[in-house]
Amino acid sequence: METGFAAKFWPYVRILRAALPHLRADGSVTLVTAASARAASPGTAGLAAINGALEAMVPPLAVELAPLRINAVSPGVVETPWWDTVPAEQREALFEGFAKSGPVGRISRPGATGLPRRAATEPREP
């Protein structure tokens, strides 16, 4: 779990701290989390803690840093090398199950998750 926090949680904190003086007051920051923050799946306690911590930061940061907008997105299951430790047949069955239970009926691929982040960070119309 310490490695996971070192790889995902603390970099967000350090980058945000370093970027704050350079961001526009009406800008936006988006943290990328994961469904593991809100799910109870065996073997994902560490992921739940890391992503849950990121999601828990969003409301207080939004208040503290207003008018800067602070958001979090969770792109769902993304087919990345993270899944390579799962045997291929089992992985395909998992992906099929995730796709059937998800809102868009498929899992995501790397690079396909940028649109929600761009939409969340575009300036709002007055």
Tab-separated table of C-alpha atoms in Angstrom:
chain	number	residue	atom	x	y	z
A	1	MET	CA	0.000	0.000	0.000
A	2	GLU	CA	2.890	2.384	0.763
A	3	THR	CA	4.200	1.867	-2.771
A	4	GLY	CA	0.751	2.625	-4.195
A	5	PHE	CA	0.429	5.857	-2.210
A	6	ALA	CA	3.972	6.797	-3.271
A	7	ALA	CA	3.105	6.137	-6.920
A	8	LYS	CA	-0.354	7.733	-7.145
A	9	PHE	CA	-1.497	9.751	-4.124
A	10	TRP	CA	1.610	11.722	-3.181
A	11	PRO	CA	2.484	12.705	-6.775
A	12	TYR	CA	-0.935	14.383	-7.091
A	13	VAL	CA	-0.324	16.275	-3.846
A	14	ARG	CA	3.172	17.380	-4.902
A	15	ILE	CA	2.131	18.351	-8.435
A	16	LEU	CA	-0.897	20.298	-7.224
A	17	ARG	CA	1.188	22.123	-4.628
A	18	ALA	CA	3.793	23.033	-7.270
A	19	ALA	CA	1.193	24.022	-9.875
A	20	LEU	CA	-1.046	26.208	-7.694
A	21	PRO	CA	0.958	29.413	-8.100
A	22	HIS	CA	0.800	28.992	-11.892
A	23	LEU	CA	-2.887	28.130	-12.330
A	24	ARG	CA	-5.514	30.645	-13.347
A	25	ALA	CA	-7.965	31.468	-10.583
A	26	ASP	CA	-10.844	30.243	-12.775
A	27	GLY	CA	-8.924	27.144	-13.865
A	28	SER	CA	-9.558	23.525	-13.079
A	29	VAL	CA	-7.678	20.548	-11.690
A	30	THR	CA	-8.854	17.000	-12.328
A	31	LEU	CA	-7.688	14.005	-10.333
A	32	VAL	CA	-8.059	10.551	-11.898
A	33	THR	CA	-9.311	7.955	-9.436
A	34	ALA	CA	-10.852	4.515	-9.853
A	35	ALA	CA	-14.024	2.625	-9.049
A	36	SER	CA	-12.052	0.690	-6.447
A	37	ALA	CA	-12.604	3.704	-4.181
A	38	ARG	CA	-16.280	2.800	-3.976
A	39	ALA	CA	-16.297	-0.976	-4.491
A	40	ALA	CA	-15.647	-3.892	-2.208
A	41	SER	CA	-13.682	-6.293	-4.391
A	42	PRO	CA	-11.349	-8.904	-2.925
A	43	GLY	CA	-7.709	-7.924	-3.194
A	44	THR	CA	-8.326	-4.229	-3.783
A	45	ALA	CA	-8.113	-2.756	-0.271
A	46	GLY	CA	-4.927	-0.868	-1.146
A	47	LEU	CA	-6.413	0.522	-4.345
A	48	ALA	CA	-9.574	1.472	-2.470
A	49	ALA	CA	-7.522	3.349	0.123
A	50	ILE	CA	-5.460	5.240	-2.463
A	51	ASN	CA	-8.342	6.196	-4.739
A	52	GLY	CA	-10.647	6.842	-1.802
A	53	ALA	CA	-8.096	9.235	-0.341
A	54	LEU	CA	-7.924	11.121	-3.636
A	55	GLU	CA	-11.714	11.335	-3.871
A	56	ALA	CA	-11.978	12.426	-0.235
A	57	MET	CA	-9.640	15.361	-0.944
A	58	VAL	CA	-11.801	16.825	-3.708
A	59	PRO	CA	-14.614	18.506	-1.678
A	60	PRO	CA	-12.341	20.220	0.877
A	61	LEU	CA	-9.861	21.267	-1.802
A	62	ALA	CA	-12.707	22.683	-3.897
A	63	VAL	CA	-13.772	24.854	-0.954
A	64	GLU	CA	-10.236	25.842	0.029
A	65	LEU	CA	-9.095	26.692	-3.503
A	66	ALA	CA	-12.283	28.247	-4.953
A	67	PRO	CA	-12.797	29.704	-7.499
A	68	LEU	CA	-10.334	27.124	-8.872
A	69	ARG	CA	-12.396	24.034	-9.691
A	70	ILE	CA	-11.265	20.679	-8.325
A	71	ASN	CA	-12.768	17.533	-9.839
A	72	ALA	CA	-12.166	13.802	-9.878
A	73	VAL	CA	-12.998	11.390	-12.673
A	74	SER	CA	-13.089	7.628	-12.562
A	75	PRO	CA	-12.782	6.226	-16.080
A	76	GLY	CA	-13.841	2.717	-15.083
A	77	VAL	CA	-11.973	-0.401	-16.159
A	78	VAL	CA	-9.168	0.353	-18.588
A	79	GLU	CA	-7.373	-2.461	-20.409
A	80	THR	CA	-3.777	-1.751	-19.415
A	81	PRO	CA	-0.741	-3.901	-18.597
A	82	TRP	CA	-1.925	-3.814	-14.965
A	83	TRP	CA	-4.236	-6.693	-15.940
A	84	ASP	CA	-1.438	-8.804	-17.489
A	85	THR	CA	-1.003	-10.836	-14.300
A	86	VAL	CA	-4.522	-12.227	-14.765
A	87	PRO	CA	-4.551	-15.283	-17.084
A	88	ALA	CA	-5.849	-14.341	-20.543
A	89	GLU	CA	-9.038	-16.425	-20.407
A	90	GLN	CA	-9.928	-15.150	-16.946
A	91	ARG	CA	-9.059	-11.574	-17.941
A	92	GLU	CA	-11.374	-11.737	-20.972
A	93	ALA	CA	-14.203	-13.079	-18.790
A	94	LEU	CA	-13.622	-10.261	-16.290
A	95	PHE	CA	-13.614	-7.638	-19.044
A	96	GLU	CA	-16.834	-9.080	-20.470
A	97	GLY	CA	-18.490	-8.922	-17.045
A	98	PHE	CA	-17.271	-5.371	-16.446
A	99	ALA	CA	-18.519	-4.316	-19.879
A	100	LYS	CA	-21.975	-5.795	-19.266
A	101	SER	CA	-22.319	-4.090	-15.887
A	102	GLY	CA	-20.922	-0.709	-16.934
A	103	PRO	CA	-22.860	2.266	-18.253
A	104	VAL	CA	-21.288	2.223	-21.733
A	105	GLY	CA	-21.276	-1.539	-22.296
A	106	ARG	CA	-17.530	-1.838	-22.849
A	107	ILE	CA	-14.243	-1.378	-21.093
A	108	SER	CA	-11.901	1.429	-21.981
A	109	ARG	CA	-8.556	1.403	-23.737
A	110	PRO	CA	-5.535	3.573	-22.913
A	111	GLY	CA	-5.889	7.003	-24.468
A	112	ALA	CA	-9.673	6.760	-24.677
A	113	THR	CA	-10.186	8.309	-21.249
A	114	GLY	CA	-8.967	11.815	-22.157
A	115	LEU	CA	-12.333	13.108	-23.354
A	116	PRO	CA	-14.017	13.133	-19.929
A	117	ARG	CA	-11.020	14.915	-18.429
A	118	ARG	CA	-10.997	17.514	-21.198
A	119	ALA	CA	-14.729	18.085	-20.808
A	120	ALA	CA	-14.387	18.484	-17.041
A	121	THR	CA	-11.579	21.008	-17.407
A	122	GLU	CA	-12.952	23.197	-20.204
A	123	PRO	CA	-14.005	26.664	-19.071
A	124	ARG	CA	-17.682	26.969	-18.216
A	125	GLU	CA	-19.874	29.399	-20.096
A	126	PRO	CA	-20.921	32.351	-17.894
